[in-house]
Coordinates of N, CA, C and O in Angstrom, one line a residue:
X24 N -25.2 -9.1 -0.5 CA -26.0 -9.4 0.7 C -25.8 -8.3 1.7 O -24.7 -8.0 1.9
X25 N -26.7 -7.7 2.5 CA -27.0 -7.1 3.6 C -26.6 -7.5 4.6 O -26.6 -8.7 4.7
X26 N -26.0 -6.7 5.9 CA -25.7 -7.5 7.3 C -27.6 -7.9 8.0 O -28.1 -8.6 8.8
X27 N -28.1 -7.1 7.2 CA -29.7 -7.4 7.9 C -30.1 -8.9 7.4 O -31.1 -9.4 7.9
X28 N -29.4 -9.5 6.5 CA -29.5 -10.9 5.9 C -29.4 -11.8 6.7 O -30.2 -12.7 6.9
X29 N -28.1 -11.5 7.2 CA -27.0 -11.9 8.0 C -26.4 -12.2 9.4 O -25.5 -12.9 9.9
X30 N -27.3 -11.1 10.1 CA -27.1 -10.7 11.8 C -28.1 -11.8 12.4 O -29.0 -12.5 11.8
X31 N -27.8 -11.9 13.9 CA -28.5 -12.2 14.5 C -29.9 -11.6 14.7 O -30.4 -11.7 13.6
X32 N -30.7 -11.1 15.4 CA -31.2 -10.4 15.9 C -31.7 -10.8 17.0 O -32.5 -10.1 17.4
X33 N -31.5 -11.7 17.6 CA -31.6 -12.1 19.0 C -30.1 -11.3 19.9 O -29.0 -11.6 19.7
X34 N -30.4 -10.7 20.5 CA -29.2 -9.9 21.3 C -29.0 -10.1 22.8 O -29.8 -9.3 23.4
X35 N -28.0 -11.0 23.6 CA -27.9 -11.0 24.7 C -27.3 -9.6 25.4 O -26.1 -9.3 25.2
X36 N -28.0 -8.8 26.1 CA -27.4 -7.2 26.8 C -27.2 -7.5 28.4 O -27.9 -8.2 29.2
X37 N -26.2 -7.0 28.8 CA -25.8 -7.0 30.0 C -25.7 -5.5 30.4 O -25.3 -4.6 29.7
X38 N -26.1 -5.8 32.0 CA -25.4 -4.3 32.6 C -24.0 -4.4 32.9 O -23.4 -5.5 32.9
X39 N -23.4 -3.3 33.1 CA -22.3 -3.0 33.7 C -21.9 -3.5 35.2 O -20.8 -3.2 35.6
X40 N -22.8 -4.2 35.9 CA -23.0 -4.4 36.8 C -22.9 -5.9 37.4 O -22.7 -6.3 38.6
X41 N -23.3 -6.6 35.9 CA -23.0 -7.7 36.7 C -21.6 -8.1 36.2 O -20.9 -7.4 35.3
X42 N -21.1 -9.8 37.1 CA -20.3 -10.4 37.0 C -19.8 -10.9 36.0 O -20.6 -11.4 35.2
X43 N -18.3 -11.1 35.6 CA -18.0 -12.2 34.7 C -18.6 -13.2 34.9 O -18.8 -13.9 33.9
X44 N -18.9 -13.4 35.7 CA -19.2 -15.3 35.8 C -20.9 -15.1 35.1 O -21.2 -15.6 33.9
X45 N -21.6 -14.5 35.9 CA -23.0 -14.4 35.3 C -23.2 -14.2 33.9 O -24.1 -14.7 33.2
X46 N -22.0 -13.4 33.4 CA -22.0 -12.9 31.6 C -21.3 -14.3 31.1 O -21.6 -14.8 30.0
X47 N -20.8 -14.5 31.5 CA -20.0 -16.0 31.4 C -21.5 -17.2 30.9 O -21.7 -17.7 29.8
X48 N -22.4 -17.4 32.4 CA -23.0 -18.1 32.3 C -24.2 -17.9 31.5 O -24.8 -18.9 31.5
X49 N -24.8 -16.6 30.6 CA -25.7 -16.2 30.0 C -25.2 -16.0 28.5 O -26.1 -15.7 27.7
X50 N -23.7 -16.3 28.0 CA -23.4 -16.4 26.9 C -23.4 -17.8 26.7 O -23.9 -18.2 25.7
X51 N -22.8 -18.6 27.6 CA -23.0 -20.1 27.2 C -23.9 -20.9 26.9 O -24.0 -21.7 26.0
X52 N -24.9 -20.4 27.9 CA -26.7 -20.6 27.5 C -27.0 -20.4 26.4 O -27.0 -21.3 25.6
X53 N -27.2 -19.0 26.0 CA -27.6 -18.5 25.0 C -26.5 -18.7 23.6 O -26.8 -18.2 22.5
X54 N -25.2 -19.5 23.8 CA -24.7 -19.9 22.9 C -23.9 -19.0 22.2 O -23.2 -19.3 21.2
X55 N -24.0 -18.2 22.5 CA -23.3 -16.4 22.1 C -21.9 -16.1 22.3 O -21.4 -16.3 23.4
X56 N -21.0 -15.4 21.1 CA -19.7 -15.2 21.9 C -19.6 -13.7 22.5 O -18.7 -13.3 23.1
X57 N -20.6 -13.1 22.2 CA -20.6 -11.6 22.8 C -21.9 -11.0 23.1 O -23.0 -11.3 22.8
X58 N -21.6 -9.8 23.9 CA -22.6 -9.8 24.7 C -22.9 -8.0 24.6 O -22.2 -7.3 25.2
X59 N -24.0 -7.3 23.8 CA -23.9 -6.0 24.1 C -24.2 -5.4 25.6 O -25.2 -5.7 26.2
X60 N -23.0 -4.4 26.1 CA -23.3 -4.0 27.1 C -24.1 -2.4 27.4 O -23.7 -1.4 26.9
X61 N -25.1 -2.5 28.4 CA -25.7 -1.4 28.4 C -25.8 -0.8 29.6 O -26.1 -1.4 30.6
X62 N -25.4 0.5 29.5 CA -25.2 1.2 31.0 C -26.2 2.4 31.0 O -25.9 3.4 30.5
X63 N -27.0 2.2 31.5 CA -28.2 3.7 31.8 C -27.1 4.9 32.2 O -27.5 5.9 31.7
X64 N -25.8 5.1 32.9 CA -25.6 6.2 33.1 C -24.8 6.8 32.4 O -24.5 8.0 32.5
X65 N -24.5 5.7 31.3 CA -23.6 6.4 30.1 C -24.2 6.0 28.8 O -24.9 5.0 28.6
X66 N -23.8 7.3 27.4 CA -24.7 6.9 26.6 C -24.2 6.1 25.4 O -22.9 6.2 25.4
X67 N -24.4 5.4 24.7 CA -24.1 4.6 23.8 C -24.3 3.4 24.5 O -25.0 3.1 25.4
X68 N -23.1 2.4 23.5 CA -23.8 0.7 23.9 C -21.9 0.3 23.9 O -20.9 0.9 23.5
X69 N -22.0 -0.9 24.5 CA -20.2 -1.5 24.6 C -20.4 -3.0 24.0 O -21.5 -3.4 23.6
X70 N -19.7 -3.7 23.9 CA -19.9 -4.8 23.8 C -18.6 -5.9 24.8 O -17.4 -5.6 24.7
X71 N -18.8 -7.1 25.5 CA -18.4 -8.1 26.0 C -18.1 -9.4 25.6 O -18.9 -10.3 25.6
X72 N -17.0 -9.5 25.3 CA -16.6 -11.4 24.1 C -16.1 -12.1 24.9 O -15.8 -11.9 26.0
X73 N -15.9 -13.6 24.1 CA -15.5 -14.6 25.0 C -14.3 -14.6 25.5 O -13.9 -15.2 26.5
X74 N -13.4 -13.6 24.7 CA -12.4 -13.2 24.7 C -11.5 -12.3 26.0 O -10.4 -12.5 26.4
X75 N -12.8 -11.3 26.4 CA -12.7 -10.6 27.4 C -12.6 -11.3 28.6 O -11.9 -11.0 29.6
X76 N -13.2 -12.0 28.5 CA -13.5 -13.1 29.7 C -12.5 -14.0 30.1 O -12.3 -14.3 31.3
X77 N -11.9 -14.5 29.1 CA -10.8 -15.4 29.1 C -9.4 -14.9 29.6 O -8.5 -15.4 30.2
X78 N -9.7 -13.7 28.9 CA -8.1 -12.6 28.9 C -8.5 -12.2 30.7 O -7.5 -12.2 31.3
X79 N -9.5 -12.0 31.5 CA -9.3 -11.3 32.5 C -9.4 -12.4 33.6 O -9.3 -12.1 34.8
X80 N -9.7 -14.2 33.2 CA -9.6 -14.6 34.3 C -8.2 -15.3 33.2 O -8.2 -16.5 33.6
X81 N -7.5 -15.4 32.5 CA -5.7 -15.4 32.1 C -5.3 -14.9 33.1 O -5.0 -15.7 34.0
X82 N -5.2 -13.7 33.3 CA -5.0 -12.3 33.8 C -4.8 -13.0 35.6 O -3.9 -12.6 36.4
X83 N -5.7 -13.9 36.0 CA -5.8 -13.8 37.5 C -6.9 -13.5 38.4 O -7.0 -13.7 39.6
X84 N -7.7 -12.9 37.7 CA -9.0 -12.4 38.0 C -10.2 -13.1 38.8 O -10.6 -14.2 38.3
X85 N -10.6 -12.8 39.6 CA -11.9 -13.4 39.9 C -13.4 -13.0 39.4 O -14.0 -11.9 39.6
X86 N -14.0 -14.5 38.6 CA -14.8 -13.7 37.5 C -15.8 -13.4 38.6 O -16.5 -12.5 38.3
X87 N -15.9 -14.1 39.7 CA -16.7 -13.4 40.8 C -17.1 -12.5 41.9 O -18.0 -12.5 42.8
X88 N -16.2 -11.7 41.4 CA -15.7 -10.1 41.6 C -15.7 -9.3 40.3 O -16.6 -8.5 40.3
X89 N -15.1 -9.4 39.4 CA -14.9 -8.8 38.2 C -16.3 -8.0 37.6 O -17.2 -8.9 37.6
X90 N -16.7 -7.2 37.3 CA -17.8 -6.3 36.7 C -17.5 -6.2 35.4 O -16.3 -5.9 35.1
X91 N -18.5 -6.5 34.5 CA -18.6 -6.4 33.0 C -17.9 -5.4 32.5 O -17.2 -5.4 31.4
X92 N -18.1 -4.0 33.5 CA -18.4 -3.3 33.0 C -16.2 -2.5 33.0 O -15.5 -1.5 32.7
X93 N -16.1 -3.6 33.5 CA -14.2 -3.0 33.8 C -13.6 -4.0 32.7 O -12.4 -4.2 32.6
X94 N -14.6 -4.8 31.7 CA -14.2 -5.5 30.7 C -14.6 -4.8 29.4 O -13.9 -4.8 28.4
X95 N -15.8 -4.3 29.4 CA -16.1 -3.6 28.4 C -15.8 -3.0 27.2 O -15.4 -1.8 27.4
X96 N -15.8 -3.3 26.0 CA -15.0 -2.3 25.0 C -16.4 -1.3 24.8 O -17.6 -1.8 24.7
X97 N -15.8 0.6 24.9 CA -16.9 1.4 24.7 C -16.5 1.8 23.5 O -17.4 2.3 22.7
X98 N -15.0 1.8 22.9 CA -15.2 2.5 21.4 C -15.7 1.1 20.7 O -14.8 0.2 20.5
X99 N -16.9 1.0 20.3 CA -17.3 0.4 19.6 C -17.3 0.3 17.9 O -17.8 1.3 17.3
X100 N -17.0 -0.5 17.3 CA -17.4 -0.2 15.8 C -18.3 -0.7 15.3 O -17.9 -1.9 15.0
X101 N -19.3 -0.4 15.0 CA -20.8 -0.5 14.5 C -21.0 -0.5 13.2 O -20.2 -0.1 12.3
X102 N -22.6 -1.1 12.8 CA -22.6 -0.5 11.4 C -24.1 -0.9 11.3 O -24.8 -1.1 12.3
X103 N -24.6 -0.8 10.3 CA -26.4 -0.3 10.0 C -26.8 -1.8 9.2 O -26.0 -2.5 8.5
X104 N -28.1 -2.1 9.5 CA -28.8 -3.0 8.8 C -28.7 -2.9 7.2 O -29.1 -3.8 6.4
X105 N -28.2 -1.8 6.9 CA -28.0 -1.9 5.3 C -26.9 -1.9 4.7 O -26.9 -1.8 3.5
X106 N -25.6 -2.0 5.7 CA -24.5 -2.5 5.0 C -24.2 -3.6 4.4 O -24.9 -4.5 4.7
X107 N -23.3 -3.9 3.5 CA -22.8 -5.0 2.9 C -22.1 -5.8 3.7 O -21.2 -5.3 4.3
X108 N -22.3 -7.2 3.9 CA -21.6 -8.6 4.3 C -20.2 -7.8 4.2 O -19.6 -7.5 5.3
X109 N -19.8 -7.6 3.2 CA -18.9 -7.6 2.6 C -18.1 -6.5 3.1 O -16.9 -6.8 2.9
X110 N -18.3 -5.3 3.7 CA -17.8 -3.9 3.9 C -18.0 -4.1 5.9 O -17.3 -3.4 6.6
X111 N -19.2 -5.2 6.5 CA -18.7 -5.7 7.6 C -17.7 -6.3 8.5 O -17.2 -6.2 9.6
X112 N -17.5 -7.4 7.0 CA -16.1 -8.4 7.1 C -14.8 -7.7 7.1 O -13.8 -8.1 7.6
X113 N -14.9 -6.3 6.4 CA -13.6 -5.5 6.1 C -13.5 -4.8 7.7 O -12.4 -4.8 8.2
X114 N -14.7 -4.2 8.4 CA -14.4 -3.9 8.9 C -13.6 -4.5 10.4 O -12.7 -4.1 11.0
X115 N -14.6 -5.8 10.6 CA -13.7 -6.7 11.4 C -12.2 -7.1 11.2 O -11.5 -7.2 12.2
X116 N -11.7 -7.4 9.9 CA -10.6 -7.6 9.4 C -9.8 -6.5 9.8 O -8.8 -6.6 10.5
X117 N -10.6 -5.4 9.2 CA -9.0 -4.2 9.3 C -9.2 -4.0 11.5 O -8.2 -4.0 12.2
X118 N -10.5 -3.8 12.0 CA -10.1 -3.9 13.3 C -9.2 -5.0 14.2 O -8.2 -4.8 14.9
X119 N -10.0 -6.4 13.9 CA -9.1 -7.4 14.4 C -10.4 -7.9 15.2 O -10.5 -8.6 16.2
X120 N -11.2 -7.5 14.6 CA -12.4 -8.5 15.9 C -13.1 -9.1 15.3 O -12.8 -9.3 14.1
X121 N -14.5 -10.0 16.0 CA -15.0 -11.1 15.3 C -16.6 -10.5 15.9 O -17.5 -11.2 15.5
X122 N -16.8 -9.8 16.3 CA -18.0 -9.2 16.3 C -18.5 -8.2 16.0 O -17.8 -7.4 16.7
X123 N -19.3 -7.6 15.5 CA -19.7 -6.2 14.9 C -21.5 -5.7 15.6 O -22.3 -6.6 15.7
X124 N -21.8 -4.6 16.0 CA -22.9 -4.3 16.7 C -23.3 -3.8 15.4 O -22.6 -3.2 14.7
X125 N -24.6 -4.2 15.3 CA -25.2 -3.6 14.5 C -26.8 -2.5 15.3 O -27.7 -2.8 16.1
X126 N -26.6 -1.5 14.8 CA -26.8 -0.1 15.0 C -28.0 0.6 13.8 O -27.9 0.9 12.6
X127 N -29.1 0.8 14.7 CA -30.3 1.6 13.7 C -31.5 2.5 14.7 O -32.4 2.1 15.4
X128 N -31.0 3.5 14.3 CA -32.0 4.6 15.1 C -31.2 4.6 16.2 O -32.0 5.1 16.9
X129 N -30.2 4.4 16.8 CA -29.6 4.8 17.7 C -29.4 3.5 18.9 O -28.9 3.6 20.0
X130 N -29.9 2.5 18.3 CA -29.9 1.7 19.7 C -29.7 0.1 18.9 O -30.1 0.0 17.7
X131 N -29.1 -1.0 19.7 CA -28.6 -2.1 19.3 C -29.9 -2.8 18.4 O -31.0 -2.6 18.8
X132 N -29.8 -3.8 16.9 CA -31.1 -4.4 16.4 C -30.4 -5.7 15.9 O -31.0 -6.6 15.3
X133 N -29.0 -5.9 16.3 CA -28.5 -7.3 16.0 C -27.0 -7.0 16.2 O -26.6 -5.9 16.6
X134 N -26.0 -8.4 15.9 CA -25.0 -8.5 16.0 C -25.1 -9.2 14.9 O -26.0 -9.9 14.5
X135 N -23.8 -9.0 14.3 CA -22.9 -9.9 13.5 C -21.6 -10.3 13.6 O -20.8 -9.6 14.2
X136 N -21.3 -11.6 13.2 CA -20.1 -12.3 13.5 C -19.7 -12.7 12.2 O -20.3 -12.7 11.2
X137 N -18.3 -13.0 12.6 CA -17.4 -13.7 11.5 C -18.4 -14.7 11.1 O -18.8 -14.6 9.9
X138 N -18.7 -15.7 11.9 CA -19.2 -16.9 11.8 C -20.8 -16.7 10.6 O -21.0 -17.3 9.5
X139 N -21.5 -15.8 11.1 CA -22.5 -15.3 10.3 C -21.7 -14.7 8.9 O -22.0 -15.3 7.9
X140 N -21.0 -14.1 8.9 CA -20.4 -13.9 7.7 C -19.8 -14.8 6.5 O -19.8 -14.6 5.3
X141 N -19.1 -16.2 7.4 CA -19.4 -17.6 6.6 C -20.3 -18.2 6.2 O -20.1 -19.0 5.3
X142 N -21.4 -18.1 6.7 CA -22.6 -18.9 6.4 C -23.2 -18.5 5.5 O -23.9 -19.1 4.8
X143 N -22.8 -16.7 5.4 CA -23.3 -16.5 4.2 C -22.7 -16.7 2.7 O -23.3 -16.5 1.6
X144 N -21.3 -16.9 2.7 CA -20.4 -16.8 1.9 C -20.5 -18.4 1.4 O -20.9 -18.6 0.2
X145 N -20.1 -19.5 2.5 CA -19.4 -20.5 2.0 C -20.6 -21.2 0.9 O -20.3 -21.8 -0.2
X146 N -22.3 -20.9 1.4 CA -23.0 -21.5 0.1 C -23.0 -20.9 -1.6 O -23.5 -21.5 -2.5
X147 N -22.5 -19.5 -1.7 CA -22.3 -19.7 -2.7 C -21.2 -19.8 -3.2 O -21.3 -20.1 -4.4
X148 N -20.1 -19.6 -2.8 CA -18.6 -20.4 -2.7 C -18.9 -21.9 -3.4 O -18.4 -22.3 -4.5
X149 N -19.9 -22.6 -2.6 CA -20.1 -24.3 -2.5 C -20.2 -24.2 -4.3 O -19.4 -24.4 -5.2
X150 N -21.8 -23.7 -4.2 CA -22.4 -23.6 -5.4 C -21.5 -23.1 -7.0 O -21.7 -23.1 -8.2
X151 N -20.4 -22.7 -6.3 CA -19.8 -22.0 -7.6 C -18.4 -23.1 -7.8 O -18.1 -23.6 -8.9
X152 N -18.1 -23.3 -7.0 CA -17.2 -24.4 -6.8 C -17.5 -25.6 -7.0 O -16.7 -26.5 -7.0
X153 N -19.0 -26.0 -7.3 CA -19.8 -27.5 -7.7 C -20.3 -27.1 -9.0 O -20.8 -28.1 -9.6
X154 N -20.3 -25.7 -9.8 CA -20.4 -25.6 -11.0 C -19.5 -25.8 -11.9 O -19.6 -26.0 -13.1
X155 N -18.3 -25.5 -10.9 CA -17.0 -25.5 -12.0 C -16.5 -27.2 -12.0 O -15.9 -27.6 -12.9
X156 N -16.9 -27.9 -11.1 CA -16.4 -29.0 -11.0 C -15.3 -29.4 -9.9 O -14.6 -30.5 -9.9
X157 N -15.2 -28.5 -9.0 CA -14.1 -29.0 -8.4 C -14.7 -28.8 -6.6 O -14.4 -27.9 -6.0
X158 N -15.5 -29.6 -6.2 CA -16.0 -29.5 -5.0 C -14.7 -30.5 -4.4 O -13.9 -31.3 -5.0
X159 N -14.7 -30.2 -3.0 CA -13.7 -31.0 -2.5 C -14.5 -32.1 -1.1 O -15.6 -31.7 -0.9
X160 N -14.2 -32.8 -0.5 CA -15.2 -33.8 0.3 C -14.5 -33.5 1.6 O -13.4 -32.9 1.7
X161 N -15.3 -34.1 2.6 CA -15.0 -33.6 3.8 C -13.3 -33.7 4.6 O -12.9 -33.2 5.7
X162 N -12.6 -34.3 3.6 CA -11.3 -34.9 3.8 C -10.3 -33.5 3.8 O -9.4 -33.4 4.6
X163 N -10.7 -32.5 3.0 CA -9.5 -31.4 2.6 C -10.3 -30.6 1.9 O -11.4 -31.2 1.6
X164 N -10.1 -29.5 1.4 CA -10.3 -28.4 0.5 C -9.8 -29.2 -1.2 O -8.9 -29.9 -1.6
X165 N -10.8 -28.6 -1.7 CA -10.3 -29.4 -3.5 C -9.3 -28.9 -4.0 O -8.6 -29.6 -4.8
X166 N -9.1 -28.0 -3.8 CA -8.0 -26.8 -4.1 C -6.4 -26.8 -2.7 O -6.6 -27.0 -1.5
X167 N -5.2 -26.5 -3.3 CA -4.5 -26.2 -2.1 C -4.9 -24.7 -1.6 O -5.7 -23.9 -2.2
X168 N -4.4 -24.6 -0.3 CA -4.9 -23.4 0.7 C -4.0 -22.3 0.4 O -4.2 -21.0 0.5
X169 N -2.3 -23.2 -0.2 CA -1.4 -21.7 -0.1 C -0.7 -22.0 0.7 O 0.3 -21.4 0.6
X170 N -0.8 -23.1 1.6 CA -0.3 -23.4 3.2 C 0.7 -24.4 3.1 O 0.6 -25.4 2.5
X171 N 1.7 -23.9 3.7 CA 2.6 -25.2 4.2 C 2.9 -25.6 5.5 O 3.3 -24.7 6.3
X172 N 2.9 -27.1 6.0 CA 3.0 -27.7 7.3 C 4.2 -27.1 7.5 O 4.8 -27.2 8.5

């Protein structure tokens, strides 16, 4: 499967300009954990997570002072509507993040998330796991995880 399968393509963008609290209040709306950030005076694109937000009012911060743009990550890691689910997820993995900008012709055309990356997995996971016989019900996993309390 493609990240173009898979992405959003609805994209909440912010300037550099405004507030945590405003990017705060436009991700919650819009139900989003991140936010591409766009600055006319610099080139490329950043992006803004729930994460950033959290870590700078942790931090002490006032999200209504705070500028997106002093939260921003600009080395971004990106990838194209025709990558693989699969070579997306690695990339989040081996980075450590849960969002990925997706990138075509030079300018933002979706985001992908972890979350998007399950939705596309766990149905045929389901389906393969209901062929073999061993589906598990809402109680636990049918299988152990590996895990111990």
């Amino acid at each position: 499967m493609l990240v173009r399968d898979a992405m959003s393509s609805v994209i909440l963008t912010l300037g550099p300009a405004h507030t945590l609290r405003q990017a705060a209040c436009l991700m919650s709306a819009r139900r989003v954990g991140a936010a591409v950030v766009l600055d006319p005076e610099h080139s490329g694109v950043g992006i803004l997570t729930e994460r950033d937000i959290l870590n700078s009012i942790g931090a002490g911060h006032d999200p209504d002072r705070e500028s997106v743009g002093a939260h921003t990550t600009n080395n971004v890691v990106f990838c194209t509507p025709e990558a693989t689910v699969q070579e997306a997820a690695e990339a989040m993995v081996h980075g450590g993040f849960r969002h990925l900008i997706v990138l075509e012709h030079g300018g933002p055309v979706g985001i992908v998330s972890v979350r998007d990356v399950i939705r596309c997995w766990v149905p045929v996971r389901r389906r393969t796991a209901e062929l073999a016989g061993r589906t598990g019900g809402l109680n636990g996993p049918a299988e152990p995880a590996g895990r111990t309390a």
